[in-house]
Structures are given as C-alpha cells and as structure tokens.
C-alpha cells in the first residue's frame, strides 16, 4: 500500500481524502484548493527593537483558528505573550466554541531583544470553507531587528509550491524546502493503513464476558475515551461497562489531558444475559488513535460476529470473533479540524429485555437498557409495593415501638426525624449487602440467619419488652438496672444512634427475603460490574419500602398521650408487641408446634393483663375487655393446637381430629450439593420428565408462604403431577449451599427453577412468592 501512497501524497489527492469532513458527501477536486502558503501567506517584520509584527494574508474562502496560533522566540529575544485581536465567534463540531480570522490577521509579539536576529517558531492551522482542513503548520522565521544587517524575512518555505505539494509532503513525512522537519513538525515515518495501525479482535471468554483486544502498532496510540461499543442481534443480551486497565495520561494538543494506550491492551467486557440459550450477536466497536508525532486517524469502526454459548455452570473455551466488516476510509486518514467529532456516544446497549424472560432478568436488562434512568423510578415503585409484604411488615411494629415505647410524646417532627434515620440506615445497609452479593456472590442477609444471631436479636426484643413492662425499675438491682435501662433507652425514641443501629440490624436480620427487584439489581451488578448504578437501584428500592415506615413512625409519635394512665398502658402494649417480634424471630429456628405454643402463651398473657392490669375508662371498658376475651380464646386454641401437633397460628386447630384436614403435601427429593443435582437432572432427562427445583430455608418467610399457600394447593399438585420435584434446603448457608446457589447466580431463597432435558428454562425462573393461579400457568409453560 505504501507504493501508491507517496504518488497520491505528492499529487495532492490524498489530502482531499484524509481531511475531508465525514459529512461531506462529494469529493473535493484538488484544483479547488490553494497550497497552504497561498491560503495563509505569512510575513514577519520588526516594528521596533522590542516588537515583531506577524501578518497573515488569508485567501477568500479560508479561515484561521485563533486558538491554534502560537509563536515561540527560539533565539534573539525574550518574548512576552503574543497579542492577537478578537476573532469571529464560531462553533466548530471538532473544537467546540472557537474564534476564527478571515481576510487578514496582524499579531504583535513584544519582548526584550538579546541579539540582532530573532528566530521565531510559528504554529498555526486553518481550513477551507469547502470542508477541508489543513494539518497544523510549523514555520521557522528569521526576523532582523532594525540595528541588524538583515532587513526582512520571509517564511523558510519554498515559493511557487503549487497544487497540494506542501500538504502532501506534510502527510508523507517529507519537509518542504526551508521548513522545520524536527519533532515539532510532523513525523518522518509514513503512516500505516488503519487496519495495520490498530488491530482489533473480540474473544468470547465465557458466556457472560467478552475480551476486547486492541493492538496499536509501534509508534501509535489509542484513545480510551474515544471508544464506543454497541451490541445487536439478541434482545436478551446487553453490554456491561468495559473494565479498562490503567493507561498513560497524555497531554493531547487537541483533546487536552486524555488516557491513551501505546501497547496492546485487553479490556474485559461483561455481558448481561437474560436467557441461558446460545445466541448470535454482532459487536460494533468504534475507536480512534494517532501516530506518535504524526497524523491522527478519524474514527474507525470494526464489526465482528460473535457466537455466545449457553449460560452454564462450566465456562466455555475462549472463541475469537470473526470480523465481518470494517468501516472507515481505506486511505491514510488525518485529523480534520472542521470534521464531525469522533463518535463518542456513551456505551450503548441497544438490546432491550427479551419479551419472554424471568422477572429478575427483565429488571436487570432494564437497568442496562436505554431507559435505565426511568428504570430507577420503577425500582422505587417496586419498593412501595414490597412495603406491605411479610418481609417488611415486621419493621412497622419495630419502629413504632422504638418511638412510642419511649414513654413520652415525641411529637410529629421528632418522630418523623427518627423514622427517617431508621429508614436511611436500613436502606444503606440493604444497599451495601446487595452490592456485596452482586460482586462477591455472598449474601450478607443469609449469613446473619445464624441461630445465635437470631437468638441474640430476639433477646434484644425481650429486653425491650421487659423495659416497657417496668421490670428493670422494679425487679433488678440498681447497678444492673441502670446498665440495662441505658441500653434499652438507646434503642428507643430518644437516641438517633440507637434507632440507626436498629434500622441497620433490621435490614440484615428481620427481612432476609429475596424479591425479583432485589434479585434483578444484584444480577445487574454481578454481570455488569457496575456497583454505582446497581447500588442506586437498590437504594431506591429500599427507600420505597421505607416510605410507609415514615408514616407509621410519625403517627406513633403524634398518637402517644402526654401523661396519665394511658401512657403506662401504651408502654405495656408495645411490650407485648416486642415479645411478639421475639417469637417471630425464633420461629425461624424452632419447631412449628413450639412456635405455636409461644403464640398461645403470648395471647393468654395479654388477655390476663387486660383483665387484671389494664385501667380503661368506663366509656371503653367493655371494648377492651372484649378484646381480652378474644385473645384468651385465641391463646387457648393455639395451645391446644400446639399440643395436637398444629403449626399454623391462624389455623391452630387444623391438626385436631374432626377438623379440616390439610391438603396432601408435595413430596420433594432433597438436594444438598451440585453433584446431587447433576445426578437428579440426568435421571430426569433420561426419563423424559421436566424438573422443578426449589430453594428453601427455614428463616425465609416467603418460602413458608410458598409451602403454605401455593405448594399445598390441590390445583398446583395436579399441575406438577408429571414433574420431578427437587428441593435444596439452604438453611445452614454453608459452603455447599453457597456453591449450589452461586451456580445459578441466586443470592438467596425463595427461588424456583424449571428444567427440561437437563437445561434450565431461564425465562420461567421464579424469584419470591407467587400465588397459585399464575404459578400454575408457569408450570404449564415449563411442561411444554
């Protein structure tokens, strides 16, 4: 290619190709353009011993950039700042808002002479209205001061240089007669074709990651921030953020301080996959680079076809992409000052969520899609909906008890402030736990479901209850009473730090449920490695869940009486609320019958207090005592049900002979490890049966909802008649359990997966609780 490059350069044709703006549709005839020294005729003379005047005669249809003019006194003068007149304001698509000169330009360079002849190094750049820009020019001028022998000076360039000679020599590396050919000018080496100067390949490292390899030739460098990527071909696959390695900070005369790469650079590029099936996609990479000390290439585009393997537990072998097209001029390009700026749109993910995909995958794709900022608002709305689920509802009595249980009326403002502190602490810890789960695959909420942590947290609620009952003031020694009283007071309405601590603990211990929005945000973080945007989604989700808590907290502060018997009664009521929270916590680790018995004892205790200790007014005495009677009956029924082997506090007598018999429960085969699962899937595939695989834990509230309300439904049982039913009990959350969950990218239960012929039907994956009717439709789709 170099054999025909020099003739083109000398003939001037190359310049029209190299510096034509991308938007110019027709080629520019060489005869239409003047040589650079005719377009911008430069002269210089001394207007005194301490000032040199420089004059450019600018041809019609041409203009100079004010910002591209500089003059340096190499010898003979200690020069001051070059004085330029105000130019004409102009918006340039390459340089932005600039000033230009047309017709003529006179500039002055003041300074103190140190010799009789001043040697100047003058740099400037200009363009033609036809859409062609000349490369930066460097001229060496010798100006004789009035006392020197020399009378004048002219540019050290050849006169009579016709056509595109000077511009062609600049591109080819040859110096014009009398001009400077040092590194301040253009490079001596002939520039390579774009394909040789900047090699590019994409390697499929695993189903959820690409490796992009940029290889600049020796003497060339690549701009990091002038690179954009776009993926097409599969609506279920989107791009994450590229993980650029550390580059070299480079001061560029056109772009300022930029990061560049002089050697081969490998860039990992995560993929967000919403479907486990293989996919054919096309990657379009646009980038820009320069020759060291020479020309800069216009944006180059490479298009490669990629075959993504199915998402499995075992990574696939790396596969290099096949380049199917290359966009850009085949001739050696140069930087055009008036050309359209390089295509540097933000990293584009044009593939939206697949029309049929699991809910967590759709949410992850929404965060990576074009409407990602709108998706953040959707996460806030999802938080509002989750606020009234069993995983969040227990926080309402916790916060209300912390505020109202203090024993004094705080007022709406103070109560709202404390509620906000609780919600913010809860949201921050919730966000941090989600980011850790996405980046490291470690579920902090599941880690806090240790039986000793649960018992300790339940004991804290018991301590709060005893404080509300006045036990510390009446029954304990003074030293111990003061210590326990101080601890419990810090956890109640008077202490910001105590409320914040309870909010943080509530995020980790009270509500470990996994809902689709949480799973979607964690999936996005894990696949895109973007904890900032994914963390923002988690934070808004948590704030949405906390909005009702603000209302309940403010109501608790406003509704408390100021003094009198009602204050004492309210403290006692919240004492029973704290005991109920303690029972709810230990229900995760106790047998169901034992938990039912504790609920019964609590109800009977509340009934006894109402009948003996409460002091209602005559106006509502009958209502309060009727409530006590109901609580006594409920408590007795729950104790009787516990002794009969019952488990449901709302249906305590279901296990007694003659009562309604529970529906036939589904029989699941227990899976502990990945090896167990592989054997079961192989057996089901050989038998030609679909598989339902459920993740469960004793501390998972939604898991118990699924068992009680969905899996016990006779219609669900009938729909699952032909399925192999597998269940992984991850209550222990040990290394084997974590490996099993990490295999499928699951951060915690509940999760229900469907398999057909040994492969997961990823779009049918269920995260969280689902009622019987939609679950049956999901099962029918999995059976097809």
XYZ file of C-alpha atoms in Angstrom, residues 104-655:
552
model
C -6.153 39.176 7.116
C -4.659 38.921 10.575
C -1.986 41.046 12.240
C -0.453 39.974 15.549
C 2.336 41.524 17.612
C 4.981 39.822 19.737
C 6.579 42.142 22.321
C 9.836 41.251 24.065
C 13.353 42.212 25.056
C 15.963 41.643 22.331
C 19.048 39.572 23.107
C 20.589 39.675 19.635
C 20.365 41.258 16.226
C 18.291 38.497 14.567
C 15.253 36.845 16.194
C 14.427 33.272 15.241
C 10.708 32.512 15.587
C 8.826 29.224 15.590
C 5.291 29.916 14.381
C 2.457 27.362 14.564
C -0.978 27.817 13.041
C -3.843 25.884 11.471
C -6.680 26.783 9.140
C -9.397 25.406 6.929
C -11.241 25.974 3.689
C -14.991 26.534 3.505
C -15.147 23.554 1.149
C -14.844 21.290 4.205
C -11.100 20.550 4.055
C -8.757 21.422 6.919
C -5.005 21.688 6.630
C -2.850 19.936 9.211
C -1.117 22.074 11.864
C 1.638 24.114 10.206
C 5.070 24.985 11.670
C 7.219 27.726 10.179
C 10.707 28.915 11.218
C 11.183 32.670 10.596
C 14.307 34.847 10.928
C 13.466 38.483 11.667
C 16.185 41.128 11.675
C 15.839 43.889 14.225
C 16.360 47.496 12.971
C 20.012 47.556 14.069
C 20.818 44.231 12.301
C 22.012 43.845 8.751
C 19.039 41.814 7.603
C 16.140 43.954 6.538
C 13.297 41.481 6.447
C 12.421 37.860 6.494
C 10.062 35.534 4.834
C 8.867 32.014 5.682
C 11.500 29.350 5.160
C 9.223 27.540 2.746
C 9.542 27.147 -0.949
C 7.895 29.699 -3.139
C 5.998 28.579 -6.158
C 4.907 25.378 -4.455
C 1.801 24.677 -6.493
C -1.121 22.287 -6.036
C -1.157 20.185 -2.909
C 2.603 19.833 -2.723
C 3.133 21.237 0.780
C 0.127 19.465 2.228
C 1.076 16.188 0.564
C 4.635 16.403 1.867
C 3.280 17.002 5.357
C 1.361 13.742 5.190
C 4.201 11.775 3.640
C 6.689 12.981 6.229
C 8.884 14.981 3.803
C 9.857 18.503 4.765
C 9.167 21.380 2.432
C 12.201 23.411 1.351
C 13.233 25.698 4.153
C 10.710 24.397 6.692
C 11.330 22.772 10.012
C 11.282 18.965 9.964
C 12.029 18.425 13.641
C 9.630 16.634 16.033
C 7.762 19.902 16.360
C 6.550 19.274 12.859
C 5.004 16.071 11.556
C 6.512 12.619 11.883
C 9.070 11.424 9.371
C 7.607 7.920 9.079
C 4.932 7.088 6.556
C 1.634 6.359 8.369
C 0.260 2.817 8.190
C -3.169 1.864 6.888
C -5.775 1.949 9.663
C -6.148 -1.858 9.715
C -2.398 -2.266 10.312
C -2.002 0.650 12.700
C -4.811 -0.538 15.012
C -5.669 -4.239 15.141
C -8.837 -5.291 16.970
C -10.345 -8.616 17.998
C -13.110 -9.795 20.344
C -12.754 -13.075 22.252
C -15.676 -14.909 23.866
C -14.085 -15.725 27.226
C -17.188 -17.244 28.835
C -20.962 -16.998 28.243
C -21.181 -13.767 30.240
C -17.986 -11.956 29.291
C -16.049 -10.804 26.230
C -12.380 -9.892 25.997
C -11.645 -6.993 23.647
C -8.048 -6.757 22.425
C -6.730 -3.518 20.894
C -3.211 -3.683 19.414
C -1.699 -0.367 18.264
C 1.382 -0.716 16.051
C 4.699 0.560 17.341
C 4.677 4.338 17.275
C 0.880 4.585 17.534
C -1.514 5.100 20.443
C -5.212 4.566 21.141
C -7.596 6.938 22.934
C -9.555 5.283 25.756
C -12.429 7.772 25.883
C -12.960 7.824 22.117
C -14.201 4.231 22.146
C -17.870 3.247 21.931
C -19.402 -0.217 21.779
C -22.767 -1.441 20.540
C -24.320 -4.918 20.557
C -27.100 -6.109 18.257
C -28.676 -9.389 17.234
C -30.108 -10.692 20.529
C -32.648 -8.766 22.590
C -31.764 -10.847 25.622
C -28.098 -9.767 25.737
C -26.834 -6.317 26.694
C -23.416 -4.849 27.416
C -21.990 -4.035 30.804
C -19.281 -1.446 31.461
C -15.850 -2.233 29.958
C -13.101 -2.722 32.545
C -10.296 -0.647 31.045
C -6.863 -1.204 32.608
C -4.750 1.713 33.719
C -3.459 3.705 30.766
C -0.987 6.535 30.228
C -2.020 10.112 30.934
C -1.181 12.055 27.783
C -1.376 15.761 27.083
C -3.015 15.989 23.665
C -2.937 19.303 21.796
C -6.467 18.726 20.513
C -8.268 16.924 23.383
C -6.278 18.094 26.427
C -5.398 15.561 29.145
C -6.520 12.134 27.952
C -5.772 8.497 28.731
C -4.084 6.584 25.901
C -2.542 3.162 25.287
C 0.741 2.702 23.397
C 0.839 -1.094 23.649
C -1.626 -3.966 23.344
C -4.498 -3.661 25.812
C -7.037 -6.318 26.869
C -10.427 -4.983 28.011
C -12.892 -7.341 29.768
C -16.481 -6.571 28.727
C -19.269 -8.111 30.878
C -22.499 -9.275 29.250
C -25.934 -9.176 30.851
C -27.715 -12.338 29.677
C -31.455 -12.704 30.236
C -31.613 -16.091 28.513
C -29.443 -19.150 29.047
C -29.732 -20.279 25.411
C -26.865 -19.782 22.878
C -27.028 -16.510 20.950
C -25.555 -14.993 17.778
C -24.744 -11.315 18.244
C -22.850 -8.590 16.393
C -20.462 -6.233 18.163
C -19.727 -2.830 16.641
C -16.616 -1.126 18.037
C -15.762 2.462 17.146
C -12.416 3.889 18.269
C -9.761 6.444 17.367
C -5.982 6.703 17.599
C -2.951 8.628 16.374
C 0.580 8.224 15.141
C 3.117 9.488 17.665
C 4.222 12.896 16.427
C 2.223 12.378 13.230
C -1.312 12.201 11.940
C -4.455 11.227 13.811
C -6.922 8.845 12.239
C -10.646 9.608 12.025
C -12.978 7.287 13.976
C -12.560 3.677 12.841
C -15.393 1.133 13.032
C -14.930 -2.629 13.247
C -17.880 -5.039 13.144
C -17.456 -8.588 14.420
C -19.847 -11.535 14.613
C -19.917 -13.442 17.919
C -21.382 -16.785 18.910
C -22.238 -16.793 22.612
C -22.517 -20.237 24.221
C -25.315 -21.221 26.575
C -25.050 -19.972 30.148
C -23.929 -22.977 32.172
C -22.014 -23.624 35.358
C -18.861 -24.554 33.387
C -17.224 -21.701 31.421
C -16.794 -22.269 27.715
C -13.431 -22.239 25.959
C -12.412 -18.837 24.560
C -13.526 -18.247 20.975
C -12.219 -15.402 18.844
C -14.744 -13.382 16.917
C -14.976 -13.216 13.155
C -14.649 -9.737 11.709
C -17.365 -9.254 9.132
C -16.920 -5.629 8.157
C -14.695 -2.644 8.629
C -15.989 0.884 8.242
C -13.823 3.889 7.514
C -11.611 5.266 4.746
C -9.126 2.839 3.305
C -6.637 5.635 2.669
C -4.433 7.054 5.374
C -6.585 9.467 7.357
C -5.670 12.715 9.033
C -7.294 14.876 11.637
C -9.696 17.433 10.185
C -10.373 20.392 12.415
C -13.807 21.039 10.962
C -14.809 17.422 10.671
C -17.505 15.934 12.810
C -16.105 14.874 16.190
C -15.457 11.170 16.739
C -18.485 9.131 17.589
C -18.216 9.087 21.376
C -21.767 8.399 22.397
C -21.995 6.694 25.790
C -21.623 2.954 25.827
C -24.771 1.862 24.026
C -26.861 -1.152 24.842
C -29.412 -1.320 22.112
C -30.666 -4.752 23.004
C -33.612 -4.439 25.359
C -35.022 -7.090 27.590
C -36.276 -10.217 25.953
C -40.066 -10.267 25.529
C -40.237 -13.522 27.450
C -37.810 -13.646 30.370
C -37.739 -14.150 34.102
C -38.714 -11.084 36.066
C -35.268 -10.635 37.604
C -33.700 -10.829 34.135
C -36.122 -8.264 32.751
C -35.307 -5.882 35.594
C -31.554 -6.392 35.120
C -31.919 -5.732 31.392
C -33.946 -2.596 32.144
C -31.080 -1.241 34.256
C -28.695 -1.871 31.352
C -31.063 -0.638 28.641
C -31.619 2.716 27.044
C -34.277 3.789 29.592
C -32.142 2.908 32.597
C -32.866 6.164 34.446
C -36.576 5.521 34.133
C -35.933 2.013 35.439
C -34.595 3.549 38.664
C -38.005 5.112 39.296
C -39.515 1.702 38.681
C -37.375 0.284 41.477
C -38.697 2.933 43.853
C -42.250 1.985 42.891
C -41.435 -1.688 43.390
C -40.226 -0.830 46.883
C -43.573 0.751 47.696
C -45.320 -2.465 46.657
C -42.928 -4.620 48.692
C -43.517 -2.496 51.796
C -46.655 -4.464 52.628
C -45.211 -7.954 52.227
C -44.447 -10.233 55.205
C -40.733 -9.477 54.843
C -41.179 -5.758 55.548
C -44.305 -5.586 57.723
C -42.450 -6.623 60.920
C -40.435 -3.418 60.693
C -43.589 -1.350 61.301
C -44.099 -2.519 64.931
C -40.332 -2.340 65.489
C -40.163 1.318 64.518
C -43.449 2.202 66.170
C -42.322 0.507 69.368
C -38.983 2.302 69.347
C -40.774 5.644 69.100
C -43.905 5.128 71.165
C -42.260 2.773 73.665
C -40.108 5.603 74.979
C -42.955 6.598 77.252
C -43.266 10.246 76.269
C -44.931 12.043 73.433
C -42.181 12.954 70.970
C -44.266 14.987 68.558
C -44.620 14.569 64.812
C -41.387 16.334 63.859
C -39.128 14.373 66.191
C -40.861 11.093 65.385
C -40.542 11.740 61.632
C -36.831 12.513 62.040
C -36.235 9.287 63.969
C -38.202 7.348 61.359
C -36.074 8.849 58.595
C -32.885 7.847 60.451
C -34.215 4.279 60.787
C -35.178 4.091 57.099
C -31.893 5.597 55.858
C -29.786 3.250 57.974
C -31.898 0.336 56.772
C -31.548 1.425 53.130
C -27.774 1.934 53.314
C -27.139 -1.487 54.831
C -29.603 -3.078 52.403
C -27.740 -1.445 49.502
C -24.318 -2.493 50.793
C -25.493 -6.078 51.263
C -26.873 -6.161 47.716
C -23.637 -4.796 46.225
C -21.595 -7.380 48.105
C -23.930 -10.100 46.871
C -23.592 -8.901 43.288
C -19.821 -8.510 43.246
C -18.782 -11.377 45.502
C -21.793 -13.685 45.405
C -22.045 -13.512 49.213
C -25.471 -12.929 50.741
C -24.903 -10.995 53.970
C -28.559 -11.334 54.935
C -28.344 -15.101 54.678
C -25.099 -15.047 56.688
C -26.931 -13.255 59.515
C -29.520 -16.039 59.754
C -27.233 -17.899 62.145
C -29.226 -19.310 65.074
C -27.072 -17.467 67.630
C -27.577 -14.138 65.883
C -31.320 -14.770 65.695
C -31.453 -15.671 69.407
C -29.439 -12.565 70.299
C -31.745 -10.323 68.294
C -34.803 -11.960 69.836
C -33.269 -11.426 73.281
C -32.936 -7.720 72.456
C -36.675 -7.591 71.782
C -37.328 -9.378 75.069
C -35.175 -6.792 76.854
C -37.153 -4.001 75.210
C -40.391 -5.687 76.267
C -39.245 -6.058 79.887
C -38.251 -2.405 79.905
C -41.714 -1.478 78.637
C -43.233 -3.559 81.442
C -41.108 -1.690 84.011
C -39.182 -4.796 85.002
C -35.826 -3.021 85.163
C -37.144 -0.392 87.551
C -38.974 -2.855 89.835
C -37.146 -6.158 89.911
C -33.418 -5.801 89.326
C -30.511 -4.499 91.418
C -29.669 -0.853 90.934
C -26.360 -1.391 89.070
C -27.803 -3.888 86.617
C -30.983 -1.853 86.310
C -29.092 1.278 85.286
C -26.997 -0.572 82.687
C -29.932 -2.383 81.076
C -32.045 0.746 81.225
C -29.387 2.755 79.427
C -29.027 0.089 76.721
C -32.744 -0.194 76.041
C -33.243 3.574 76.134
C -30.638 3.944 73.398
C -32.688 1.593 71.228
C -35.842 3.633 71.726
C -37.157 7.029 70.861
C -34.555 9.228 72.479
C -31.422 8.151 70.583
C -30.631 8.689 66.923
C -27.734 6.245 67.123
C -29.922 3.580 68.720
C -32.616 3.933 66.069
C -29.989 3.847 63.301
C -28.443 0.700 64.783
C -31.844 -0.984 64.919
C -32.524 0.036 61.314
C -29.208 -1.455 60.174
C -29.809 -4.698 62.068
C -33.347 -4.913 60.714
C -32.012 -4.851 57.155
C -29.759 -7.829 57.859
C -31.814 -9.921 60.252
C -35.519 -9.068 60.123
C -36.150 -9.222 56.382
C -33.880 -11.678 54.529
C -36.424 -12.308 51.774
C -35.360 -12.169 48.128
C -37.828 -10.449 45.786
C -37.491 -10.044 41.990
C -36.377 -6.375 42.167
C -33.614 -7.253 44.618
C -32.553 -10.241 42.507
C -32.658 -8.116 39.343
C -30.412 -5.396 40.785
C -27.949 -7.958 42.149
C -27.960 -9.749 38.772
C -27.170 -6.465 37.029
C -24.294 -5.716 39.421
C -22.887 -9.225 39.060
C -22.950 -9.187 35.262
C -22.075 -5.550 34.528
C -19.727 -4.935 37.482
C -21.376 -1.536 37.894
C -21.992 -1.183 41.653
C -22.753 2.531 41.395
C -25.838 2.328 39.192
C -26.902 -1.033 40.606
C -26.434 0.336 44.126
C -28.627 3.326 43.231
C -31.384 0.909 42.185
C -31.046 -0.988 45.475
C -31.107 2.224 47.494
C -34.264 3.480 45.776
C -35.851 0.057 46.264
C -35.096 0.232 49.993
C -36.359 3.821 50.255
C -39.593 2.780 48.564
C -40.014 0.029 51.135
C -39.333 2.578 53.869
C -41.895 5.210 52.853
C -44.782 3.607 54.805
C -42.462 3.320 57.808
C -42.118 7.098 57.834
C -45.888 7.465 58.011
C -46.299 4.884 60.774
C -43.423 6.338 62.780
C -44.812 9.866 62.593
C -48.238 8.561 63.594
C -46.745 6.747 66.590
C -45.078 9.935 67.804
C -48.207 12.017 67.345
C -50.623 9.495 68.819
C -48.848 8.969 72.134
C -50.587 10.540 75.147
C -48.696 13.149 77.113
C -49.299 11.763 80.606
C -51.613 9.721 82.771
C -52.700 6.077 82.814
C -52.834 5.892 79.013
C -49.066 6.394 78.814
C -48.448 3.395 81.033
C -50.984 1.327 79.097
C -49.325 2.235 75.771
C -45.927 1.150 77.104
C -47.370 -2.203 78.165
C -48.996 -2.721 74.752
C -45.703 -2.182 72.990
C -44.099 -4.542 75.474
C -46.358 -7.287 74.104
C -45.501 -6.132 70.548
C -41.786 -6.615 71.276
C -42.485 -10.086 72.697
C -44.385 -10.943 69.524
C -41.389 -9.816 67.444
C -39.114 -12.015 69.551
C -41.372 -15.032 68.900
C -41.457 -14.195 65.198
C -37.662 -14.152 65.120
C -37.161 -17.503 66.892
C -39.866 -19.139 64.756
C -37.137 -19.492 62.113
C -35.213 -21.956 64.244
C -37.890 -23.566 66.460
C -40.265 -26.378 65.535
C -43.623 -25.144 64.278
C -45.540 -26.626 67.236
C -43.257 -24.903 69.727
C -43.727 -21.592 67.954
C -47.491 -22.063 68.008
C -47.339 -22.698 71.757
C -45.380 -19.472 72.277
C -48.011 -17.527 70.339
C -50.663 -19.056 72.551
C -48.836 -18.116 75.736
C -48.386 -14.558 74.489
C -52.098 -14.220 73.695
C -53.090 -15.599 77.115
C -50.624 -13.250 78.838
C -52.083 -10.252 77.026
C -55.607 -11.366 77.957
C -54.617 -11.734 81.595
C -53.086 -8.251 81.657
C -56.193 -6.728 80.092
C -58.487 -8.301 82.666
C -56.286 -7.587 85.664
C -53.831 -4.800 84.936
C -55.382 -2.526 82.307
C -57.242 0.564 83.562
C -59.621 1.538 80.767
C -62.175 4.285 81.257
C -65.811 3.384 81.761
C -66.551 4.501 78.222
C -64.416 1.834 76.508
C -64.018 -0.713 79.291
C -66.356 -3.172 77.574
C -64.433 -2.940 74.289
C -61.053 -3.554 75.925
C -62.307 -6.484 77.956
C -63.984 -7.984 74.904
C -60.587 -7.830 73.166
C -59.110 -9.579 76.212
C -61.747 -12.302 75.948
C -60.958 -12.860 72.252
C -57.231 -13.009 72.982
C -57.870 -15.561 75.725
C -59.852 -17.797 73.382
C -57.232 -17.485 70.625
C -54.441 -18.276 73.069
C -56.237 -21.333 74.405
C -56.894 -22.591 70.874
C -53.235 -22.101 69.925
C -52.016 -24.007 72.997
C -54.457 -26.817 72.287
C -53.374 -26.878 68.618
C -49.715 -26.996 69.592
C -50.333 -29.999 71.826
C -52.131 -31.680 68.886
C -49.189 -31.065 66.545
C -50.565 -27.966 64.815
C -48.300 -25.414 63.128
C -50.360 -22.530 61.752
C -51.153 -19.728 64.245
C -54.111 -18.679 62.079
C -55.473 -22.259 61.931
C -54.342 -23.699 65.257
C -56.935 -26.496 65.373
C -56.255 -27.853 61.887
C -54.445 -30.898 63.278
